[in-house]
PDB file of C-alpha atoms and ligand atoms in Angstrom:
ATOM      1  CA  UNK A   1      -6.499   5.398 -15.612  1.00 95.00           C
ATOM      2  CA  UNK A   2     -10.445   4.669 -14.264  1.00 98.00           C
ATOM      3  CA  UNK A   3     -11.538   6.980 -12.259  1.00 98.00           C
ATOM      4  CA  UNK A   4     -14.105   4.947 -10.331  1.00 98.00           C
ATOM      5  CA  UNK A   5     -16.093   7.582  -7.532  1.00 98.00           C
ATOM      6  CA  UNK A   6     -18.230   6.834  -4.993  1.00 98.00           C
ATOM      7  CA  UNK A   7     -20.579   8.639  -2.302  1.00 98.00           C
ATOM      8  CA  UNK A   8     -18.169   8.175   0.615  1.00 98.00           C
ATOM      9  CA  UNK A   9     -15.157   6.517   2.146  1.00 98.00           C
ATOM     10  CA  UNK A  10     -17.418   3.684   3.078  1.00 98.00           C
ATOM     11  CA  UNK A  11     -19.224   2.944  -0.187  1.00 98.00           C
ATOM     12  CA  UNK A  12     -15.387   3.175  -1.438  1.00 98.00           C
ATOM     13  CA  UNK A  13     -14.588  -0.141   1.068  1.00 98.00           C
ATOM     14  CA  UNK A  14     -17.695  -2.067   0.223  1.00 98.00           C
ATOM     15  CA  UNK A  15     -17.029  -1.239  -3.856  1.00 98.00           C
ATOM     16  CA  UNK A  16     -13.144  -2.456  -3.303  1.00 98.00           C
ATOM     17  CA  UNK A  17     -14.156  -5.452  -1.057  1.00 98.00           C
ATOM     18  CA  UNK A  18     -16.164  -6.752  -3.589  1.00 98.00           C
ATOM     19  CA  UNK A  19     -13.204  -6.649  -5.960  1.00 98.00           C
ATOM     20  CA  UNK A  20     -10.955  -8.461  -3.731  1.00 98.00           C
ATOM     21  CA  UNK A  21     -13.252 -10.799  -2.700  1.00 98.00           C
ATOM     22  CA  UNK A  22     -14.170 -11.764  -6.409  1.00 98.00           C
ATOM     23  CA  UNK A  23     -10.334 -12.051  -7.393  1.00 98.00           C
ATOM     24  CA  UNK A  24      -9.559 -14.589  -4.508  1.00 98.00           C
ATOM     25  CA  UNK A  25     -12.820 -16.680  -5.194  1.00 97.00           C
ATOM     26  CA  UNK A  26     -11.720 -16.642  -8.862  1.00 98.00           C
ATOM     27  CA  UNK A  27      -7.938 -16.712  -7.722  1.00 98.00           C
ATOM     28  CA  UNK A  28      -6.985 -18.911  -4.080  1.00 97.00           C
ATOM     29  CA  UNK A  29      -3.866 -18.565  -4.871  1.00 98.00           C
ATOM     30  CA  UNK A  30      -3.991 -14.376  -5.888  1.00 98.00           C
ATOM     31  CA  UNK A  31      -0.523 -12.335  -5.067  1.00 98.00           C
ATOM     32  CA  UNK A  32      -1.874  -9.331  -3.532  1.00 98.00           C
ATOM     33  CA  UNK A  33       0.144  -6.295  -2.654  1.00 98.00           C
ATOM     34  CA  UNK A  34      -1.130  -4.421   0.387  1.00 98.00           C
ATOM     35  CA  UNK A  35      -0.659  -0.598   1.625  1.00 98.00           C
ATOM     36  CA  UNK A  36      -0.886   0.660   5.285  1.00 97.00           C
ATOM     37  CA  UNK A  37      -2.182   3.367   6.689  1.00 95.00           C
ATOM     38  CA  UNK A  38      -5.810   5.349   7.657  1.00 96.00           C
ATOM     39  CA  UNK A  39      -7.265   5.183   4.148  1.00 97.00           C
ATOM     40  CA  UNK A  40      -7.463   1.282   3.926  1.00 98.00           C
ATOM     41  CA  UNK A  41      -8.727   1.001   7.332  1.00 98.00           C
ATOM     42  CA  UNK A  42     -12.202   0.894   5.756  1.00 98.00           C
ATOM     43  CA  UNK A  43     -11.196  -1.642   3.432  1.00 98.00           C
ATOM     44  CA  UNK A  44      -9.837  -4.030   5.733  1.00 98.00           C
ATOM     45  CA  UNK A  45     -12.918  -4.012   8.236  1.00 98.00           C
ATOM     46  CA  UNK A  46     -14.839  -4.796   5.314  1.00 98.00           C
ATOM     47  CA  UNK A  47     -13.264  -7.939   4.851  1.00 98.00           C
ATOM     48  CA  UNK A  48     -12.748  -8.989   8.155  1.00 98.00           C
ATOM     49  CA  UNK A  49     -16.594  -8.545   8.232  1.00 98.00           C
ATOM     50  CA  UNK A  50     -16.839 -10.251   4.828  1.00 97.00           C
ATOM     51  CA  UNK A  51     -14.417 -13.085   5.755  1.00 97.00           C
ATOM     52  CA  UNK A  52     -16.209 -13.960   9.055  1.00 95.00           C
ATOM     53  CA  UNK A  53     -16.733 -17.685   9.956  1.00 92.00           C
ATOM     54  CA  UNK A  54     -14.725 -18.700   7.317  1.00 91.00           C
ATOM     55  CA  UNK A  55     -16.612 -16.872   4.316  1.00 95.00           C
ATOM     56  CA  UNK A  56     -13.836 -16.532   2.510  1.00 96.00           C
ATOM     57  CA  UNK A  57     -11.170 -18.809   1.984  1.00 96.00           C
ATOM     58  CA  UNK A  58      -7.272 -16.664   2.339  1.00 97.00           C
ATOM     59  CA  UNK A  59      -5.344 -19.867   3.615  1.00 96.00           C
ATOM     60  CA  UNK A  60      -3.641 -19.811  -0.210  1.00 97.00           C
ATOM     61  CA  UNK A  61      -3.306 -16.033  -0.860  1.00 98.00           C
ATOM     62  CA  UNK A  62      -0.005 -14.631  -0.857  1.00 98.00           C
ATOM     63  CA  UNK A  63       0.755 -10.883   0.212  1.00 98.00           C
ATOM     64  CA  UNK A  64       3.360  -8.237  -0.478  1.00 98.00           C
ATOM     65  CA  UNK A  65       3.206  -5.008   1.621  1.00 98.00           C
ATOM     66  CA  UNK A  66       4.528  -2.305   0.134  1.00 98.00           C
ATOM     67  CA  UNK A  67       6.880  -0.692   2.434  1.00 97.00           C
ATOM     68  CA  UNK A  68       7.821  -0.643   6.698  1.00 96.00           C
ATOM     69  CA  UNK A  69      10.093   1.422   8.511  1.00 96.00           C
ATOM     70  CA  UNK A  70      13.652   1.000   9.120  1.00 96.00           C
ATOM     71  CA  UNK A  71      15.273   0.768  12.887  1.00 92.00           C
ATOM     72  CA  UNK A  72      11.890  -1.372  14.242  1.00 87.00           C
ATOM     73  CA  UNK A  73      11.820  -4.753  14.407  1.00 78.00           C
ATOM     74  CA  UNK A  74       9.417  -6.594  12.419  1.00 75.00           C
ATOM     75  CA  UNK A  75       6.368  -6.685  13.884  1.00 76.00           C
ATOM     76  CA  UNK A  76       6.904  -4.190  16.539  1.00 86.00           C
ATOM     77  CA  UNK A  77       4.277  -1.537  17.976  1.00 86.00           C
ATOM     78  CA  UNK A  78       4.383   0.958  15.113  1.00 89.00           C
ATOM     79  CA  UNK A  79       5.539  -1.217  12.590  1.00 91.00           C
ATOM     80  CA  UNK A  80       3.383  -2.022   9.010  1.00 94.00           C
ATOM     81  CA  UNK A  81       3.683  -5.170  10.214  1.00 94.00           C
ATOM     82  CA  UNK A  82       2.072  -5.215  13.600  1.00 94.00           C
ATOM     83  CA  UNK A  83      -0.701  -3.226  11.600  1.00 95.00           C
ATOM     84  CA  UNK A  84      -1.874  -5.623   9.143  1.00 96.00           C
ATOM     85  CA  UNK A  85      -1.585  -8.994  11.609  1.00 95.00           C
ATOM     86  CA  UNK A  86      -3.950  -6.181  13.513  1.00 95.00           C
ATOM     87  CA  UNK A  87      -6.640  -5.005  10.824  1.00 97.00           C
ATOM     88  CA  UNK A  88      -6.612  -8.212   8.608  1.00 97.00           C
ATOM     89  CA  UNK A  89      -4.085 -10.860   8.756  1.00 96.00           C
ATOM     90  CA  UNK A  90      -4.821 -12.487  12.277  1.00 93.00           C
ATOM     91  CA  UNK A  91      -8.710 -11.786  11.634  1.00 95.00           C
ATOM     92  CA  UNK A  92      -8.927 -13.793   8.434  1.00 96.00           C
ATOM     93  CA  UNK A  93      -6.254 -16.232   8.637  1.00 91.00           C
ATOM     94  CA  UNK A  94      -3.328 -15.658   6.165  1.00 93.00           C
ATOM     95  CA  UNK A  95      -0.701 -17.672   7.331  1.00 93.00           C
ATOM     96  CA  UNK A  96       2.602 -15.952   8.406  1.00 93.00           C
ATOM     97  CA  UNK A  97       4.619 -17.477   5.875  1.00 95.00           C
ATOM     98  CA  UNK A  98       2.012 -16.171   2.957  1.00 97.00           C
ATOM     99  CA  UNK A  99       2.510 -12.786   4.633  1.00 97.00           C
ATOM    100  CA  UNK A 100       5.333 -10.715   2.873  1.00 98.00           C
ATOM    101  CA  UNK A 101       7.375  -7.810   4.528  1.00 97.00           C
ATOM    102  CA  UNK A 102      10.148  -5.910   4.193  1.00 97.00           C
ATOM    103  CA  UNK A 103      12.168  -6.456   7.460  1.00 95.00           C
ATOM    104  CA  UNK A 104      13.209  -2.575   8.313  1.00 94.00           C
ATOM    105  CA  UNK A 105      15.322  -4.287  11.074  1.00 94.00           C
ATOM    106  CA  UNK A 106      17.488  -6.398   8.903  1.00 95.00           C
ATOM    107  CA  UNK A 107      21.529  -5.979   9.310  1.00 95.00           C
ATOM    108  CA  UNK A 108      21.716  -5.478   5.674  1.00 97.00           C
ATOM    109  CA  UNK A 109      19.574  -3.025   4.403  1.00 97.00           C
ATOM    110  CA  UNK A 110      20.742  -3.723   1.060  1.00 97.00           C
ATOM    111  CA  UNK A 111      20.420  -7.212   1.112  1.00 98.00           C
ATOM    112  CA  UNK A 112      16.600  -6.799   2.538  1.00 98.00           C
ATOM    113  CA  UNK A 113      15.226  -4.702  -0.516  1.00 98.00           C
ATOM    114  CA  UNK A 114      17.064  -7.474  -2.831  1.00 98.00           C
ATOM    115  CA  UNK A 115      15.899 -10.429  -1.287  1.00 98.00           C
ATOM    116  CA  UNK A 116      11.806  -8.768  -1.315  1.00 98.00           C
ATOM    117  CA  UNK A 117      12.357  -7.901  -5.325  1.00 98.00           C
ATOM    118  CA  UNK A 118      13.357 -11.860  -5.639  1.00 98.00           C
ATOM    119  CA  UNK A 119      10.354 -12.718  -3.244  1.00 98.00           C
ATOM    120  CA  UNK A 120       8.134 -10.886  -5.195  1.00 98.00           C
ATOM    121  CA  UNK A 121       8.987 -12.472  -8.275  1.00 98.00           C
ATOM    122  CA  UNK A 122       9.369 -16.160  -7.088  1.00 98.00           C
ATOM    123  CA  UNK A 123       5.616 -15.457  -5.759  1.00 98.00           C
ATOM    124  CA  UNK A 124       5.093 -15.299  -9.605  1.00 98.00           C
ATOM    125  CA  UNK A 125       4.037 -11.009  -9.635  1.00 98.00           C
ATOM    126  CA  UNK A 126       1.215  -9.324  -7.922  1.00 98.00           C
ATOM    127  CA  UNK A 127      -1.514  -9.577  -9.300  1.00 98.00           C
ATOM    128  CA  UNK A 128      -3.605  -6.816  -7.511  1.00 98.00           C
ATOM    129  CA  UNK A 129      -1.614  -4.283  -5.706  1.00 98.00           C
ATOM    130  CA  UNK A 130      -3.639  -1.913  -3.674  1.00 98.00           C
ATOM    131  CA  UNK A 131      -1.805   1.572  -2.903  1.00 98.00           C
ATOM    132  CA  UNK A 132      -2.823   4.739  -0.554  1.00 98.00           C
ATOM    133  CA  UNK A 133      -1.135   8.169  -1.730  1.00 98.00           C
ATOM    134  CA  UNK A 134       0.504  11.025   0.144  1.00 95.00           C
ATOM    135  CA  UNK A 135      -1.032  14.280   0.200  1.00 95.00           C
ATOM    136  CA  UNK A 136       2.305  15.215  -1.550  1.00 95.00           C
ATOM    137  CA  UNK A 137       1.395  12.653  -4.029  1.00 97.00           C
ATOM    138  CA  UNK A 138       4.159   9.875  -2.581  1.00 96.00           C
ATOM    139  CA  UNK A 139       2.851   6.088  -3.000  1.00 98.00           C
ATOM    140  CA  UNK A 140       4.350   3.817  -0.964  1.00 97.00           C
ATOM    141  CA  UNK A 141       7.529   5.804   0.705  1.00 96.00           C
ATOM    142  CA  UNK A 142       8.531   6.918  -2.644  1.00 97.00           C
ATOM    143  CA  UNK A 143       8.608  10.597  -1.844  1.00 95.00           C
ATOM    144  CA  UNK A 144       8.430  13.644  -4.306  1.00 96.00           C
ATOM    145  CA  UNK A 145      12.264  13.608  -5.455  1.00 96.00           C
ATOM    146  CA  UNK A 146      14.259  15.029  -8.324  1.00 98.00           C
ATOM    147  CA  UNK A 147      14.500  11.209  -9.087  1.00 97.00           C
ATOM    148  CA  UNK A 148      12.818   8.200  -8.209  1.00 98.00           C
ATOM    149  CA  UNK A 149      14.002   4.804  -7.605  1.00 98.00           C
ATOM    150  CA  UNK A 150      12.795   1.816  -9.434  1.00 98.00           C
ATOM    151  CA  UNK A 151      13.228  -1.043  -7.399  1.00 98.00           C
ATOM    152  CA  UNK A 152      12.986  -1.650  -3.783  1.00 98.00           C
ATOM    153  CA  UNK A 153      15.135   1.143  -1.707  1.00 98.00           C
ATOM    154  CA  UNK A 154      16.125   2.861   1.167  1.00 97.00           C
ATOM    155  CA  UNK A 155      13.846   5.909   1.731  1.00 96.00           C
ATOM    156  CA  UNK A 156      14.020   8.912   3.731  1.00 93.00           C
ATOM    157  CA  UNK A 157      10.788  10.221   4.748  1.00 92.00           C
ATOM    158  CA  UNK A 158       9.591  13.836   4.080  1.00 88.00           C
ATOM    159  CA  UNK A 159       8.470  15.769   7.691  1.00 91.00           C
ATOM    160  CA  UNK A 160       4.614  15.556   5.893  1.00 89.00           C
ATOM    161  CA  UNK A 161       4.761  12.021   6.030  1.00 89.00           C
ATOM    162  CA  UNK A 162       6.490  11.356   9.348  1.00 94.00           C
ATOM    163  CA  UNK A 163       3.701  13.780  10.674  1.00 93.00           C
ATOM    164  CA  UNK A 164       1.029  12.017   8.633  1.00 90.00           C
ATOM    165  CA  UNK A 165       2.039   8.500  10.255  1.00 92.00           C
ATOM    166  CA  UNK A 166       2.439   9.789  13.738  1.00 94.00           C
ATOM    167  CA  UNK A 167      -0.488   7.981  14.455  1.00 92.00           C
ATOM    168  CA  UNK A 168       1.221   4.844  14.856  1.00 91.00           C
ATOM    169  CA  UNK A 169       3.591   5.970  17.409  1.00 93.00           C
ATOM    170  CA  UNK A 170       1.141   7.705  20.159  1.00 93.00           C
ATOM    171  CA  UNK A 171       0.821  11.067  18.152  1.00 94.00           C
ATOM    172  CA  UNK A 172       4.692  11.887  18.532  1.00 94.00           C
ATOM    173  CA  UNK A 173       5.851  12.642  14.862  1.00 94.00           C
ATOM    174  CA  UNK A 174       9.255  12.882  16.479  1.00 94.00           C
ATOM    175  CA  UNK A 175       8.925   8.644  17.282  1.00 93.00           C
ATOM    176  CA  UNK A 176       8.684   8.018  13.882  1.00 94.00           C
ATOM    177  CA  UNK A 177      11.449   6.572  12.287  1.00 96.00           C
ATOM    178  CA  UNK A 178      13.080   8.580   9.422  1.00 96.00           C
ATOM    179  CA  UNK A 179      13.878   6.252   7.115  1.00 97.00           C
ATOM    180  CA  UNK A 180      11.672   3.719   5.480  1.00 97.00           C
ATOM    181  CA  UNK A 181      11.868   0.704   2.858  1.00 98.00           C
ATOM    182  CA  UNK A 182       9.668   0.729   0.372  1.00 98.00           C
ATOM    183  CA  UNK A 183       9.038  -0.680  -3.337  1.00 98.00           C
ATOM    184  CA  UNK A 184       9.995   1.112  -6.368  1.00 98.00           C
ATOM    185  CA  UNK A 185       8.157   2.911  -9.116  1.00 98.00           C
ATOM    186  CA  UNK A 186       9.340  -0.159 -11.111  1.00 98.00           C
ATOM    187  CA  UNK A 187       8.256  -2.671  -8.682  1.00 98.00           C
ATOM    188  CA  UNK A 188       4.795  -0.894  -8.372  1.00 98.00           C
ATOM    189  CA  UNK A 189       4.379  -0.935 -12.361  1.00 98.00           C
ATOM    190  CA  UNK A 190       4.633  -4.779 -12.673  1.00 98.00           C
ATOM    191  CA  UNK A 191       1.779  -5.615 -10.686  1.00 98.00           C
ATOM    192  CA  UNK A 192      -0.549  -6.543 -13.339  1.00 98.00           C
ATOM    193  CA  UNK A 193      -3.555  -4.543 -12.126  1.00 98.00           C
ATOM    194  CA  UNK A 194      -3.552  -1.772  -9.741  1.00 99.00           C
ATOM    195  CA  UNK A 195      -6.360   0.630  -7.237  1.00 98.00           C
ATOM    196  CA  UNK A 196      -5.347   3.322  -6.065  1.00 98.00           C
ATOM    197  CA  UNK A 197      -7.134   4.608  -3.164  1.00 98.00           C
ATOM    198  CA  UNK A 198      -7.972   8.254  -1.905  1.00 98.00           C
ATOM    199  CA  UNK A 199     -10.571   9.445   0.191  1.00 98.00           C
ATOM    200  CA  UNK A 200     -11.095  12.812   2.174  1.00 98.00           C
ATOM    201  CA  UNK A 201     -10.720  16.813   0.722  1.00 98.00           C
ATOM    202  CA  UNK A 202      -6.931  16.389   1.916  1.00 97.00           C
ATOM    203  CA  UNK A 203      -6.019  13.828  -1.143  1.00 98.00           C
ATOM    204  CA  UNK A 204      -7.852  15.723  -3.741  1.00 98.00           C
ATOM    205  CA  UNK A 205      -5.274  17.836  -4.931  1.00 98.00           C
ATOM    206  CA  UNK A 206      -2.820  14.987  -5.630  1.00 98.00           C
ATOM    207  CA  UNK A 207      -5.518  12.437  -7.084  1.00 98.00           C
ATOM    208  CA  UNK A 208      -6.308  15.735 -10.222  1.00 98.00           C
ATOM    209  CA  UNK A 209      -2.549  16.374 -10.303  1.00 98.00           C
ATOM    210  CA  UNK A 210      -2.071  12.272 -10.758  1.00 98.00           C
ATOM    211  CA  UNK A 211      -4.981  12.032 -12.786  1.00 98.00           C
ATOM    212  CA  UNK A 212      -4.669  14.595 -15.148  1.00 97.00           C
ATOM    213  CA  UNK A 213      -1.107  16.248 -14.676  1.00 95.00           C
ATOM    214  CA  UNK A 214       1.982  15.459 -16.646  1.00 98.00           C
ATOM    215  CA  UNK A 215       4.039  12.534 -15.259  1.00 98.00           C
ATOM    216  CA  UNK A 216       6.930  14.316 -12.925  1.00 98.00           C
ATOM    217  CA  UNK A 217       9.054  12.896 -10.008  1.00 98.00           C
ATOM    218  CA  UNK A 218       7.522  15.733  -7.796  1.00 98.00           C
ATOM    219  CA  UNK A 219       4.491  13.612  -7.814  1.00 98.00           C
ATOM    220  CA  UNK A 220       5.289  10.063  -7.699  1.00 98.00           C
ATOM    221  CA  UNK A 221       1.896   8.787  -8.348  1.00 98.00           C
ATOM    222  CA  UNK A 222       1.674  10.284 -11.593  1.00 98.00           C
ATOM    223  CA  UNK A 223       3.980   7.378 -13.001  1.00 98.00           C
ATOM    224  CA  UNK A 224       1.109   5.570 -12.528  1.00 98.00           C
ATOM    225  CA  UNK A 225      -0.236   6.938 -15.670  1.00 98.00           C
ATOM    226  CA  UNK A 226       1.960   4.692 -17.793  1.00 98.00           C
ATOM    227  CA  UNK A 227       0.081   1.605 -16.225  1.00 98.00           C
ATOM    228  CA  UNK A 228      -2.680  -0.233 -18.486  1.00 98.00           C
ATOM    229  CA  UNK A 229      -4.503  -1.145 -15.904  1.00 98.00           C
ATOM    230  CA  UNK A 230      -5.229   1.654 -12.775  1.00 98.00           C
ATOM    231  CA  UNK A 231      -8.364   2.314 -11.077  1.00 98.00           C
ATOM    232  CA  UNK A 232      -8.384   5.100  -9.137  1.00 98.00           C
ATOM    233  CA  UNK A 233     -11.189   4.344  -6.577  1.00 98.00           C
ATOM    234  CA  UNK A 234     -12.145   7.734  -4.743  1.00 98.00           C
ATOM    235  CA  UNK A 235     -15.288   9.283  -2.616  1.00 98.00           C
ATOM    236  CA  UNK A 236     -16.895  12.435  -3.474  1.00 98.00           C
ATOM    237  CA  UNK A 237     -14.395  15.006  -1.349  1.00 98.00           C
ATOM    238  CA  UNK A 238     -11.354  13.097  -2.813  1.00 98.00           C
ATOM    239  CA  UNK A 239     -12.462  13.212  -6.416  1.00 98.00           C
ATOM    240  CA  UNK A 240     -10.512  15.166  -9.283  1.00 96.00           C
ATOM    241  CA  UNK A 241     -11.900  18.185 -10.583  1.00 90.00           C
TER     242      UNK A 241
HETATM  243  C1  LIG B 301       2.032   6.278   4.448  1.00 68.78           C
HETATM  244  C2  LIG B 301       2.279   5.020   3.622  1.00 68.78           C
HETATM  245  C3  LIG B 301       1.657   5.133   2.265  1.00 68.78           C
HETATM  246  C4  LIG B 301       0.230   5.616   2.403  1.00 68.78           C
HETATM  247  C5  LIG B 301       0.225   6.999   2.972  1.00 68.78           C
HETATM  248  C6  LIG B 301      -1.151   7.629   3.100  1.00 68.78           C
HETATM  249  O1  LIG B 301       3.032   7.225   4.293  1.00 68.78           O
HETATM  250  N1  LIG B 301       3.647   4.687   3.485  1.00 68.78           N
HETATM  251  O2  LIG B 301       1.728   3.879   1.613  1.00 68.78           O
HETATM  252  O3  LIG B 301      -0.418   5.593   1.171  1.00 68.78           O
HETATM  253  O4  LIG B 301       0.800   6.915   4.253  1.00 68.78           O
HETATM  254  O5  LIG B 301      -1.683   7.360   4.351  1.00 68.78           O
HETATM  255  P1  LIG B 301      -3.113   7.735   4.842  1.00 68.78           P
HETATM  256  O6  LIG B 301      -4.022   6.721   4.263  1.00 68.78           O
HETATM  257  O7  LIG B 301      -3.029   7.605   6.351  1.00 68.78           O
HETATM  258  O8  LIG B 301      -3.406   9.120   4.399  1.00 68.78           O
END
């Protein structure tokens, strides 16, 4: 794991913009897998900004997100879905059909987390997934556990996190939906490079235990240890110690 610091949460967007923006010049076709919340918010002004008036060319990109509720339908208020067409997709053009997400509304729950693991892989593998992590130390909705799951699942969220994404549903932790679908610790470990992102004094205590504790299932993100290839891009407050 690279630890990779910066000043602030800013500096932390422009440093990871720059990234992304290099890997789809290099890459027009580049698999990216996405995360949702109030960490990347930064990130994806950045390259709305940076994408402006056609700058940058997304039309062949191809993107994963990592998880969405269950019991919404896709793209619904609240949804991960009506988030990103919000903070990126609809400002920088990815088409809808590039734009991949797990359907929390399906009939078949089942069915749902199958068909995304085959999506994933048709798509040929991400090649840069970009993660958040809980204050608990979940990534994606893969919540501290006495196991994990490795592929795509069924997840029921832990009252931190429900509180944490009360944002989306006017405040009211008690809207959000309980259950959640989400990749795996497996599906997370086959995207060929990985950032993790933390800012803020509330993540610091997970980013030292994922940096430099032992790999548990009480701390999801510390799986990500076994990865060749993590950068864990942080400001000052969020930094280990
Ligand atoms: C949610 C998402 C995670 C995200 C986490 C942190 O629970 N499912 O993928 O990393 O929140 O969110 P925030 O950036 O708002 O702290």
């Amino acid at each position: 794991m690279t630890v990779d610091s910066h000043a602030d949460a800013p500096a932390v967007a422009a440093a990871l913009a720059s990234r992304v923006l290099d890997a789809v010049a290099r890459r027009p076709s580049l698999v990216l897998g996405l995360p949702t919340g109030r960490t990347p918010k930064l990130l994806y002004a950045e390259l709305r900004r940076r994408s402006a008036g056609g700058a940058a060319d997304w039309s062949a990109v191809r993107t994963f997100n990592l998880d969405e509720f269950v019991g919404l339908i896709s793209g619904e208020e609240g949804s991960y879905r009506d988030y990103m067409e919000r903070e990126l997709f609809s400002a920088v053009g990815i088409p809808p059909a590039h734009a991949g997400f797990l359907n929390g509304g399906a009939p078949d729950l089942d069915a749902e987390c199958d068909r995304y693991e085959r999506a994933i892989a048709e798509a040929g593998g991400m090649d840069l997934l970009i993660l958040g992590i809980g204050a608990n130390g979940h990534v994606g909705f893969n919540e501290p556990a006495d196991a994990l799951h490795a592929r795509t699942h069924r997840a029921s969220l832990a009252a931190a996190t429900r509180a944490s994404n009360a944002y989306l549903f006017g405040g009211d932790a008690q809207r959000v939906p309980a259950e959640a679908l989400s990749m795996g610790m497996a599906t997370i470990l086959r995207a060929r490079a990985i950032v993790l992102l933390a800012t803020g004094p509330e993540k610091r205590a997970a980013v030292t235990a994922m940096v430099r504790g032992p790999i548990r299932t009480s701390l999801p993100a510390s799986f990500l240890q076994l990865h060749p290839d993590v950068t864990v891009m942080v400001d000052r407050a969020a930094s280990p110690e």
